[in-house]
């Protein structure tokens, strides 16, 4: 995943923001390995939000200073735990800390930012905070609402930052940095409040599946309005209630899981095909994995079987871009495109347009694979995988994001990115763009070279595989 690769900000306010992700090589000893890893990690006082737990969070640490990162790398290197370590942060600082610990960066995941219809993105001030939750669970509306509360003296910046951080179930949200950013926003006059979301009666169809709001219980307090990442919760004045707009909702479950409703009016119900796709492609922590009385993963009418890559096909580097199996060759690049990220979502019609634009560059649906077992491989959603044509009945379904990967030799990188850039100009959604490359030189030199040859300059921050076990 690239969930910590697009943290927005200036070099000044990113200088104290580092995310560590550990991946054990041997899954059989993963629990014991991660316990030892966390013991070393907590010696250096990470700022992970207390009490946040998920299947993914044990491998994640967040530090708010370069000194802490340097100390962690110094201790983790000789421990030889059998884990691959990636660090998100400013490349020059991460590289300096690696060298001091005797480590050689091996693979980097470079961010080319957000492409496409970027007018749909939140303001930069807001993105600097929301992008610290890579799965998009901290909503732009929540930042606006909490900034207003701070301005009115109803809460403190630290309390507001912790409230946001508790929604990030991967626990990579840096609440120390968020509090500082929020304080700066308020000092500058704050962000403008969201436009009124009240809808006239009849404009929002009733939603009786998936995540819903029980109108009989709803007190119209408005507490849930700012928490939706895609602003799908709207107020219906004529009915004196709030409802979930089925057209915009991605079934991420943030409103339900947050327990924000004081009267428990937000409930989780069954999903039907093809609506099941929304939960699958939105969030690894969606309620459809854990809530009782939920529909099974495979719904009636859903394509069955497991999608398989072509026999003998080259595998991509791991989902964390760690590549500890040394799959990526010198000069090769994996271009990772994520339609819908951040906070906009993408229909499968949007995804189809991007896939078809990249077919001449070598993208193939049969070489994509689901990051988790409960997700549906893209080949199972296509009527013509070679032509990038999806089933007609899913084209209007909306995912929070979809991950596409394209492996290109170094000489083909400029042409592939130019093709993607042309597709972006015609896109109705936004998408994050990443380049996964081997490190054969200093990362700053690699960034300069990519900028010179393609015209697209990667960000100064991103993910670095620190090289444990990769040489």
Tab-separated table of C-alpha atoms in Angstrom:
chain	number	residue	atom	x	y	z
A	1	UNK	CA	0.000	0.000	0.000
A	2	UNK	CA	0.965	3.636	-0.319
A	3	UNK	CA	-1.129	4.778	2.623
A	4	UNK	CA	1.700	6.793	4.228
A	5	UNK	CA	3.219	8.006	0.962
A	6	UNK	CA	1.199	11.178	0.312
A	7	UNK	CA	1.521	13.175	3.512
A	8	UNK	CA	1.118	16.766	2.376
A	9	UNK	CA	2.997	19.717	3.817
A	10	UNK	CA	6.065	21.892	3.646
A	11	UNK	CA	9.577	20.665	4.351
A	12	UNK	CA	9.394	22.659	7.585
A	13	UNK	CA	6.271	20.987	8.974
A	14	UNK	CA	7.179	17.539	7.618
A	15	UNK	CA	10.568	17.631	9.339
A	16	UNK	CA	9.134	16.032	12.483
A	17	UNK	CA	6.904	13.389	10.946
A	18	UNK	CA	8.126	9.816	10.439
A	19	UNK	CA	6.068	6.651	10.023
A	20	UNK	CA	7.688	3.228	10.471
A	21	UNK	CA	6.077	0.141	8.927
A	22	UNK	CA	7.420	-3.327	9.749
A	23	UNK	CA	6.671	-6.476	7.789
A	24	UNK	CA	7.929	-9.821	9.140
A	25	UNK	CA	9.427	-12.080	6.487
A	26	UNK	CA	8.053	-15.219	8.133
A	27	UNK	CA	4.334	-15.006	8.897
A	28	UNK	CA	4.557	-18.042	11.194
A	29	UNK	CA	6.513	-16.046	13.781
A	30	UNK	CA	4.934	-12.680	13.021
A	31	UNK	CA	3.339	-12.102	16.428
A	32	UNK	CA	6.519	-12.715	18.420
A	33	UNK	CA	8.597	-10.794	15.912
A	34	UNK	CA	6.335	-7.751	16.065
A	35	UNK	CA	6.296	-7.871	19.862
A	36	UNK	CA	10.093	-7.609	19.920
A	37	UNK	CA	10.000	-4.904	17.238
A	38	UNK	CA	7.549	-2.830	19.273
A	39	UNK	CA	9.650	-3.289	22.419
A	40	UNK	CA	12.577	-1.678	20.590
A	41	UNK	CA	10.365	0.927	18.978
A	42	UNK	CA	8.788	2.120	22.215
A	43	UNK	CA	12.175	2.791	23.760
A	44	UNK	CA	12.233	5.888	21.561
A	45	UNK	CA	8.854	7.337	22.579
A	46	UNK	CA	6.618	7.122	19.516
A	47	UNK	CA	3.544	9.334	19.378
A	48	UNK	CA	1.050	6.710	18.256
A	49	UNK	CA	-2.455	7.549	19.447
A	50	UNK	CA	-3.165	5.457	22.572
A	51	UNK	CA	-5.814	2.771	22.392
A	52	UNK	CA	-6.012	2.463	18.601
A	53	UNK	CA	-5.817	-1.185	17.612
A	54	UNK	CA	-6.349	-3.081	14.369
A	55	UNK	CA	-4.813	-6.045	12.589
A	56	UNK	CA	-2.387	-3.667	10.866
A	57	UNK	CA	-1.426	-1.268	13.643
A	58	UNK	CA	1.123	-3.479	15.546
A	59	UNK	CA	3.644	-2.963	12.754
A	60	UNK	CA	3.308	0.829	12.761
A	61	UNK	CA	5.244	3.434	14.748
A	62	UNK	CA	5.087	7.241	14.484
A	63	UNK	CA	7.930	9.505	15.591
A	64	UNK	CA	7.912	13.278	15.849
A	65	UNK	CA	11.665	13.927	15.669
A	66	UNK	CA	14.661	12.883	13.609
A	67	UNK	CA	16.514	12.014	16.831
A	68	UNK	CA	13.888	9.415	17.721
A	69	UNK	CA	14.034	7.913	14.243
A	70	UNK	CA	17.834	7.757	14.339
A	71	UNK	CA	17.755	6.007	17.721
A	72	UNK	CA	15.201	3.468	16.512
A	73	UNK	CA	17.190	2.604	13.362
A	74	UNK	CA	20.379	2.350	15.396
A	75	UNK	CA	18.732	-0.242	17.667
A	76	UNK	CA	16.668	-2.160	15.105
A	77	UNK	CA	19.527	-2.813	12.664
A	78	UNK	CA	21.654	-5.113	14.877
A	79	UNK	CA	18.575	-6.827	16.356
A	80	UNK	CA	18.207	-8.791	13.098
A	81	UNK	CA	14.541	-9.577	13.683
A	82	UNK	CA	13.714	-10.744	10.168
A	83	UNK	CA	11.520	-7.789	9.327
A	84	UNK	CA	11.466	-5.440	6.384
A	85	UNK	CA	11.311	-1.819	7.549
A	86	UNK	CA	10.017	1.129	5.541
A	87	UNK	CA	10.161	4.712	6.775
A	88	UNK	CA	7.942	7.527	5.517
A	89	UNK	CA	9.400	11.000	5.846
A	90	UNK	CA	11.639	13.549	4.153
A	91	UNK	CA	14.073	11.525	2.066
A	92	UNK	CA	17.192	13.495	3.021
A	93	UNK	CA	16.497	13.070	6.746
A	94	UNK	CA	15.604	9.382	6.445
A	95	UNK	CA	18.682	8.698	4.322
A	96	UNK	CA	20.921	10.493	6.818
A	97	UNK	CA	19.514	8.412	9.692
A	98	UNK	CA	19.941	5.215	7.669
A	99	UNK	CA	23.592	5.929	6.912
A	100	UNK	CA	24.269	6.712	10.573
A	101	UNK	CA	22.817	3.304	11.501
A	102	UNK	CA	24.859	1.507	8.837
A	103	UNK	CA	21.845	0.887	6.608
A	104	UNK	CA	21.639	1.351	2.835
A	105	UNK	CA	18.236	2.416	1.448
A	106	UNK	CA	17.098	-0.141	-1.100
A	107	UNK	CA	13.754	0.877	-2.625
A	108	UNK	CA	11.883	4.181	-2.495
A	109	UNK	CA	8.234	4.961	-3.153
A	110	UNK	CA	8.113	8.448	-4.642
A	111	UNK	CA	4.951	10.530	-4.685
A	112	UNK	CA	3.975	12.503	-7.781
A	113	UNK	CA	1.015	13.884	-5.868
A	114	UNK	CA	-2.625	13.973	-6.908
A	115	UNK	CA	-3.631	14.164	-10.563
A	116	UNK	CA	-6.945	14.484	-12.358
A	117	UNK	CA	-9.836	16.737	-11.368
A	118	UNK	CA	-7.976	18.277	-8.442
A	119	UNK	CA	-10.503	21.106	-7.978
A	120	UNK	CA	-12.461	18.473	-6.054
A	121	UNK	CA	-9.736	18.259	-3.407
A	122	UNK	CA	-9.900	20.026	-0.060
A	123	UNK	CA	-7.736	23.095	0.593
A	124	UNK	CA	-4.031	22.476	1.187
A	125	UNK	CA	-4.342	23.420	4.888
A	126	UNK	CA	-6.876	20.637	5.335
A	127	UNK	CA	-4.972	18.093	3.233
A	128	UNK	CA	-1.903	18.545	5.419
A	129	UNK	CA	-3.933	17.067	8.274
A	130	UNK	CA	-6.211	14.584	6.516
A	131	UNK	CA	-3.371	13.039	4.478
A	132	UNK	CA	-1.843	11.743	7.720
A	133	UNK	CA	-4.578	9.083	7.631
A	134	UNK	CA	-3.732	7.343	4.383
A	135	UNK	CA	-6.964	5.376	4.254
A	136	UNK	CA	-8.913	8.614	4.249
A	137	UNK	CA	-10.804	8.136	7.499
A	138	UNK	CA	-10.216	11.690	8.764
A	139	UNK	CA	-12.684	13.806	6.832
A	140	UNK	CA	-12.070	17.350	5.561
A	141	UNK	CA	-15.359	18.343	7.189
A	142	UNK	CA	-14.072	17.096	10.532
A	143	UNK	CA	-11.015	19.346	10.299
A	144	UNK	CA	-13.245	22.330	9.504
A	145	UNK	CA	-15.570	21.502	12.376
A	146	UNK	CA	-12.783	21.028	14.934
A	147	UNK	CA	-11.006	24.190	13.787
A	148	UNK	CA	-14.244	26.037	14.496
A	149	UNK	CA	-14.492	24.451	17.940
A	150	UNK	CA	-10.908	25.487	18.748
A	151	UNK	CA	-11.603	29.027	17.571
A	152	UNK	CA	-14.676	29.202	19.810
A	153	UNK	CA	-12.761	27.861	22.810
A	154	UNK	CA	-14.850	24.683	22.967
A	155	UNK	CA	-11.818	22.369	22.665
A	156	UNK	CA	-8.031	22.518	22.592
A	157	UNK	CA	-5.825	21.717	19.597
A	158	UNK	CA	-4.366	18.637	21.285
A	159	UNK	CA	-7.799	17.254	22.111
A	160	UNK	CA	-8.999	17.885	18.572
A	161	UNK	CA	-5.930	16.170	17.101
A	162	UNK	CA	-6.436	13.091	19.286
A	163	UNK	CA	-10.093	12.914	18.275
A	164	UNK	CA	-9.028	12.791	14.634
A	165	UNK	CA	-6.226	10.333	15.306
A	166	UNK	CA	-8.558	7.814	16.905
A	167	UNK	CA	-10.263	7.322	13.545
A	168	UNK	CA	-6.994	6.232	11.878
A	169	UNK	CA	-7.102	2.510	12.590
A	170	UNK	CA	-3.659	1.954	11.060
A	171	UNK	CA	-2.429	4.327	13.777
A	172	UNK	CA	-0.094	6.325	11.533
A	173	UNK	CA	-1.683	9.685	12.388
A	174	UNK	CA	0.806	12.073	13.988
A	175	UNK	CA	-1.332	13.876	16.568
A	176	UNK	CA	1.581	16.090	17.662
A	177	UNK	CA	1.994	17.455	14.150
A	178	UNK	CA	-1.782	17.679	13.674
A	179	UNK	CA	-2.165	19.806	16.815
A	180	UNK	CA	0.513	22.195	15.559
A	181	UNK	CA	-1.069	22.437	12.122
A	182	UNK	CA	-4.497	23.053	13.631
A	183	UNK	CA	-3.082	25.793	15.838
A	184	UNK	CA	-1.588	27.475	12.756
A	185	UNK	CA	-4.894	27.212	10.880
A	186	UNK	CA	-6.787	28.886	13.703
A	187	UNK	CA	-4.115	31.578	14.129
A	188	UNK	CA	-4.446	32.476	10.436
A	189	UNK	CA	-8.186	32.840	10.700
A	190	UNK	CA	-9.128	29.231	10.160
A	191	UNK	CA	-10.598	27.397	7.226
A	192	UNK	CA	-14.014	28.321	5.955
A	193	UNK	CA	-16.841	26.163	7.288
A	194	UNK	CA	-18.341	23.648	4.903
A	195	UNK	CA	-21.244	24.796	2.791
A	196	UNK	CA	-24.677	23.960	4.153
A	197	UNK	CA	-25.556	20.382	3.285
A	198	UNK	CA	-29.284	20.619	3.865
A	199	UNK	CA	-31.263	19.005	1.045
A	200	UNK	CA	-34.837	19.551	-0.030
A	201	UNK	CA	-37.242	16.690	0.525
A	202	UNK	CA	-37.087	14.152	-2.252
A	203	UNK	CA	-33.554	15.036	-3.406
A	204	UNK	CA	-31.918	12.255	-1.413
A	205	UNK	CA	-33.354	8.782	-1.991
A	206	UNK	CA	-33.878	6.625	1.073
A	207	UNK	CA	-31.036	4.204	1.755
A	208	UNK	CA	-32.107	0.923	3.340
A	209	UNK	CA	-28.937	-1.154	2.947
A	210	UNK	CA	-25.371	-1.057	4.235
A	211	UNK	CA	-24.705	1.834	6.597
A	212	UNK	CA	-27.987	3.667	7.241
A	213	UNK	CA	-29.487	6.191	9.638
A	214	UNK	CA	-32.621	5.236	11.562
A	215	UNK	CA	-34.761	8.341	11.065
A	216	UNK	CA	-37.017	7.443	13.991
A	217	UNK	CA	-34.032	7.505	16.352
A	218	UNK	CA	-32.228	10.446	14.760
A	219	UNK	CA	-32.376	13.639	16.857
A	220	UNK	CA	-30.900	15.795	14.076
A	221	UNK	CA	-28.071	16.898	16.362
A	222	UNK	CA	-25.672	17.161	13.402
A	223	UNK	CA	-22.776	15.410	15.150
A	224	UNK	CA	-22.336	12.991	12.233
A	225	UNK	CA	-22.381	15.586	9.433
A	226	UNK	CA	-18.666	16.482	9.434
A	227	UNK	CA	-17.345	12.962	9.996
A	228	UNK	CA	-18.093	11.456	6.576
A	229	UNK	CA	-14.918	11.384	4.419
A	230	UNK	CA	-16.912	11.924	1.202
A	231	UNK	CA	-19.570	14.258	2.671
A	232	UNK	CA	-22.345	11.750	1.998
A	233	UNK	CA	-24.260	12.538	5.209
A	234	UNK	CA	-26.707	15.363	4.525
A	235	UNK	CA	-29.451	17.110	6.422
A	236	UNK	CA	-33.017	16.899	5.104
A	237	UNK	CA	-34.830	19.888	6.558
A	238	UNK	CA	-38.274	18.758	5.492
A	239	UNK	CA	-37.926	15.530	7.456
A	240	UNK	CA	-35.954	17.065	10.367
A	241	UNK	CA	-33.358	14.356	10.091
A	242	UNK	CA	-30.077	13.499	8.437
A	243	UNK	CA	-29.672	10.791	5.836
A	244	UNK	CA	-26.862	9.100	3.909
A	245	UNK	CA	-26.759	9.920	0.211
A	246	UNK	CA	-26.482	6.512	-1.450
A	247	UNK	CA	-24.926	8.008	-4.559
A	248	UNK	CA	-21.931	9.428	-2.693
A	249	UNK	CA	-21.496	6.895	0.119
A	250	UNK	CA	-18.584	4.471	-0.293
A	251	UNK	CA	-19.728	2.214	2.572
A	252	UNK	CA	-16.502	2.891	4.487
A	253	UNK	CA	-18.258	2.625	7.840
A	254	UNK	CA	-16.446	5.533	9.532
A	255	UNK	CA	-19.695	7.058	10.791
A	256	UNK	CA	-20.798	3.737	12.290
A	257	UNK	CA	-17.437	2.731	13.753
A	258	UNK	CA	-16.779	6.159	15.303
A	259	UNK	CA	-19.828	5.872	17.586
A	260	UNK	CA	-20.350	9.587	16.983
A	261	UNK	CA	-24.144	9.313	17.168
A	262	UNK	CA	-25.361	9.926	20.743
A	263	UNK	CA	-28.577	7.954	20.143
A	264	UNK	CA	-27.089	5.073	18.104
A	265	UNK	CA	-29.124	5.942	15.040
A	266	UNK	CA	-26.354	4.866	12.645
A	267	UNK	CA	-26.700	1.165	11.939
A	268	UNK	CA	-24.955	-1.418	9.744
A	269	UNK	CA	-27.078	-3.580	7.469
A	270	UNK	CA	-26.617	-5.994	4.611
A	271	UNK	CA	-25.231	-5.139	1.190
A	272	UNK	CA	-26.305	-6.572	-2.141
A	273	UNK	CA	-24.329	-7.075	-5.338
A	274	UNK	CA	-22.939	-4.883	-6.867
A	275	UNK	CA	-23.053	-2.554	-3.840
A	276	UNK	CA	-20.746	-5.004	-2.032
A	277	UNK	CA	-17.871	-3.626	-4.109
A	278	UNK	CA	-17.985	-0.325	-2.254
A	279	UNK	CA	-17.019	-1.850	1.064
A	280	UNK	CA	-14.428	-4.145	-0.469
A	281	UNK	CA	-12.487	-1.481	-2.321
A	282	UNK	CA	-12.847	1.281	0.260
A	283	UNK	CA	-11.275	0.220	3.479
A	284	UNK	CA	-9.442	-2.726	5.063
A	285	UNK	CA	-11.296	-1.947	8.290
A	286	UNK	CA	-14.809	-1.756	6.790
A	287	UNK	CA	-17.557	-3.045	9.118
A	288	UNK	CA	-18.368	-5.815	6.652
A	289	UNK	CA	-15.389	-7.747	8.018
A	290	UNK	CA	-16.375	-7.615	11.680
A	291	UNK	CA	-19.969	-6.588	12.311
A	292	UNK	CA	-22.514	-9.272	13.194
A	293	UNK	CA	-25.408	-10.038	10.848
A	294	UNK	CA	-23.570	-8.672	7.841
A	295	UNK	CA	-23.820	-10.052	4.324
A	296	UNK	CA	-21.164	-12.610	3.374
A	297	UNK	CA	-18.183	-11.443	1.361
A	298	UNK	CA	-19.488	-13.099	-1.817
A	299	UNK	CA	-23.039	-11.926	-2.456
A	300	UNK	CA	-25.571	-13.682	-4.715
A	301	UNK	CA	-24.803	-12.853	-8.308
A	302	UNK	CA	-21.235	-11.803	-7.546
A	303	UNK	CA	-18.536	-13.352	-9.759
A	304	UNK	CA	-16.978	-16.337	-8.033
A	305	UNK	CA	-13.528	-17.882	-7.863
A	306	UNK	CA	-10.193	-16.285	-7.252
A	307	UNK	CA	-8.568	-14.105	-9.891
A	308	UNK	CA	-5.134	-15.393	-10.838
A	309	UNK	CA	-2.274	-13.650	-12.583
A	310	UNK	CA	-1.059	-15.091	-15.854
A	311	UNK	CA	1.230	-18.144	-15.431
A	312	UNK	CA	4.838	-17.073	-15.087
A	313	UNK	CA	3.942	-13.402	-14.784
A	314	UNK	CA	6.360	-11.102	-13.002
A	315	UNK	CA	5.189	-10.266	-9.503
A	316	UNK	CA	5.127	-6.709	-8.269
A	317	UNK	CA	7.008	-5.617	-5.149
A	318	UNK	CA	5.101	-6.203	-1.923
A	319	UNK	CA	2.052	-4.220	-0.933
A	320	UNK	CA	4.200	-2.093	1.374
A	321	UNK	CA	6.623	-1.388	-1.484
A	322	UNK	CA	9.287	-3.063	0.648
A	323	UNK	CA	10.501	-5.506	-2.035
A	324	UNK	CA	12.478	-7.595	0.453
A	325	UNK	CA	12.236	-10.435	-2.082
A	326	UNK	CA	14.260	-8.336	-4.553
A	327	UNK	CA	11.668	-8.460	-7.331
A	328	UNK	CA	12.444	-5.044	-8.781
A	329	UNK	CA	15.422	-4.868	-11.120
A	330	UNK	CA	17.722	-1.831	-11.521
A	331	UNK	CA	16.194	0.700	-13.888
A	332	UNK	CA	12.659	-0.662	-13.542
A	333	UNK	CA	9.813	1.356	-12.075
A	334	UNK	CA	6.427	0.333	-10.741
A	335	UNK	CA	3.920	3.119	-11.392
A	336	UNK	CA	1.123	2.898	-8.836
A	337	UNK	CA	-2.123	4.728	-9.660
A	338	UNK	CA	-4.906	5.030	-7.082
A	339	UNK	CA	-8.139	6.403	-8.570
A	340	UNK	CA	-10.316	8.047	-5.924
A	341	UNK	CA	-7.587	8.856	-3.409
A	342	UNK	CA	-7.903	11.108	-1.428
A	343	UNK	CA	-11.473	11.738	-0.216
A	344	UNK	CA	-13.142	11.841	-3.620
A	345	UNK	CA	-13.752	8.244	-4.566
A	346	UNK	CA	-13.981	6.862	-8.076
A	347	UNK	CA	-16.609	4.957	-9.980
A	348	UNK	CA	-15.540	1.852	-11.817
A	349	UNK	CA	-16.377	3.820	-14.937
A	350	UNK	CA	-13.614	6.249	-13.899
A	351	UNK	CA	-11.258	3.328	-13.289
A	352	UNK	CA	-12.106	1.811	-16.677
A	353	UNK	CA	-11.080	5.020	-18.465
A	354	UNK	CA	-7.689	5.042	-16.721
A	355	UNK	CA	-7.124	1.330	-17.365
A	356	UNK	CA	-7.929	1.696	-21.057
A	357	UNK	CA	-5.648	4.732	-21.379
A	358	UNK	CA	-2.760	2.718	-19.920
A	359	UNK	CA	-3.246	-0.465	-21.948
A	360	UNK	CA	-0.818	0.741	-24.661
A	361	UNK	CA	1.758	1.372	-21.888
A	362	UNK	CA	1.526	-2.257	-20.807
A	363	UNK	CA	-1.061	-2.279	-17.994
A	364	UNK	CA	-2.902	-5.601	-17.755
A	365	UNK	CA	-5.801	-6.455	-15.490
A	366	UNK	CA	-4.621	-10.055	-15.182
A	367	UNK	CA	-1.435	-8.843	-13.501
A	368	UNK	CA	-3.302	-6.937	-10.807
A	369	UNK	CA	-4.110	-8.720	-7.586
A	370	UNK	CA	-6.190	-7.951	-4.492
A	371	UNK	CA	-4.248	-6.614	-1.513
A	372	UNK	CA	-6.391	-8.587	0.933
A	373	UNK	CA	-8.313	-11.830	0.579
A	374	UNK	CA	-11.734	-10.251	0.980
A	375	UNK	CA	-11.226	-7.957	-2.014
A	376	UNK	CA	-12.332	-8.887	-5.516
A	377	UNK	CA	-9.598	-9.172	-8.196
A	378	UNK	CA	-10.163	-6.789	-11.093
A	379	UNK	CA	-10.169	-9.634	-13.622
A	380	UNK	CA	-13.363	-10.945	-12.020
A	381	UNK	CA	-15.022	-7.589	-12.643
A	382	UNK	CA	-14.204	-7.452	-16.350
A	383	UNK	CA	-16.037	-8.825	-19.367
A	384	UNK	CA	-12.948	-8.161	-21.500
A	385	UNK	CA	-9.781	-8.069	-19.338
A	386	UNK	CA	-7.493	-7.588	-22.341
A	387	UNK	CA	-9.490	-4.550	-23.433
A	388	UNK	CA	-9.978	-3.199	-19.917
A	389	UNK	CA	-13.763	-3.399	-20.172
A	390	UNK	CA	-15.623	-3.836	-16.883
A	391	UNK	CA	-19.078	-5.300	-16.313
A	392	UNK	CA	-21.836	-2.850	-17.188
A	393	UNK	CA	-23.572	-3.324	-13.844
A	394	UNK	CA	-20.606	-1.998	-11.812
A	395	UNK	CA	-19.667	1.120	-13.783
A	396	UNK	CA	-21.637	3.457	-11.475
A	397	UNK	CA	-20.463	1.791	-8.264
A	398	UNK	CA	-18.096	3.998	-6.298
A	399	UNK	CA	-14.967	2.885	-4.468
A	400	UNK	CA	-12.927	4.952	-2.037
A	401	UNK	CA	-9.917	4.044	-4.159
A	402	UNK	CA	-8.646	1.284	-6.427
A	403	UNK	CA	-4.960	0.350	-6.738
A	404	UNK	CA	-3.499	-0.152	-10.227
A	405	UNK	CA	0.127	-1.108	-10.859
A	406	UNK	CA	2.178	-0.861	-14.041
A	407	UNK	CA	5.725	-2.224	-14.346
A	408	UNK	CA	7.870	-0.310	-16.865
A	409	UNK	CA	11.562	-0.361	-17.846
A	410	UNK	CA	13.428	2.854	-17.125
A	411	UNK	CA	13.385	3.978	-20.750
A	412	UNK	CA	9.582	3.729	-20.913
A	413	UNK	CA	8.916	5.736	-17.749
A	414	UNK	CA	8.537	9.153	-19.482
A	415	UNK	CA	6.097	7.859	-22.096
A	416	UNK	CA	3.989	5.995	-19.527
A	417	UNK	CA	3.731	9.070	-17.287
A	418	UNK	CA	2.849	11.305	-20.229
A	419	UNK	CA	0.069	8.887	-21.204
A	420	UNK	CA	-1.219	8.959	-17.638
A	421	UNK	CA	-1.024	12.755	-17.568
A	422	UNK	CA	-3.191	12.989	-20.698
A	423	UNK	CA	-5.703	10.637	-19.103
A	424	UNK	CA	-5.725	12.818	-15.991
A	425	UNK	CA	-6.827	15.811	-18.045
A	426	UNK	CA	-9.983	13.894	-19.028
A	427	UNK	CA	-10.699	12.425	-15.597
A	428	UNK	CA	-13.680	13.361	-13.456
A	429	UNK	CA	-12.019	12.020	-10.322
A	430	UNK	CA	-8.600	12.421	-8.694
A	431	UNK	CA	-5.902	9.821	-8.278
A	432	UNK	CA	-2.635	9.492	-6.418
A	433	UNK	CA	0.464	8.641	-8.454
A	434	UNK	CA	3.522	6.817	-7.091
A	435	UNK	CA	6.822	5.585	-8.499
A	436	UNK	CA	8.552	2.622	-6.848
A	437	UNK	CA	12.260	2.560	-7.783
A	438	UNK	CA	15.473	0.847	-6.719
A	439	UNK	CA	17.995	3.135	-5.023
A	440	UNK	CA	21.302	3.055	-6.882
A	441	UNK	CA	22.306	6.588	-5.855
A	442	UNK	CA	21.281	9.176	-3.336
A	443	UNK	CA	17.512	9.650	-3.369
A	444	UNK	CA	17.867	13.381	-4.108
A	445	UNK	CA	19.837	12.502	-7.267
A	446	UNK	CA	17.154	9.982	-8.278
A	447	UNK	CA	14.454	12.639	-7.819
A	448	UNK	CA	16.430	15.131	-9.936
A	449	UNK	CA	16.946	12.535	-12.671
A	450	UNK	CA	13.264	11.574	-12.810
A	451	UNK	CA	12.257	15.242	-12.929
A	452	UNK	CA	14.702	15.916	-15.770
A	453	UNK	CA	13.640	12.944	-17.885
A	454	UNK	CA	9.865	13.104	-17.331
A	455	UNK	CA	9.031	16.704	-16.432
A	456	UNK	CA	7.291	15.508	-13.264
A	457	UNK	CA	9.120	16.166	-9.999
A	458	UNK	CA	8.520	13.762	-7.112
A	459	UNK	CA	7.834	15.111	-3.634
A	460	UNK	CA	10.668	15.545	-1.147
A	461	UNK	CA	8.998	13.015	1.150
A	462	UNK	CA	7.814	9.469	0.641
A	463	UNK	CA	8.601	5.891	1.667
A	464	UNK	CA	12.071	4.386	1.987
A	465	UNK	CA	12.897	0.711	2.420
A	466	UNK	CA	15.896	0.973	4.740
A	467	UNK	CA	17.532	-2.146	3.291
A	468	UNK	CA	17.216	-4.684	6.118
A	469	UNK	CA	17.591	-8.092	4.495
A	470	UNK	CA	17.467	-6.736	0.936
A	471	UNK	CA	21.162	-6.804	0.009
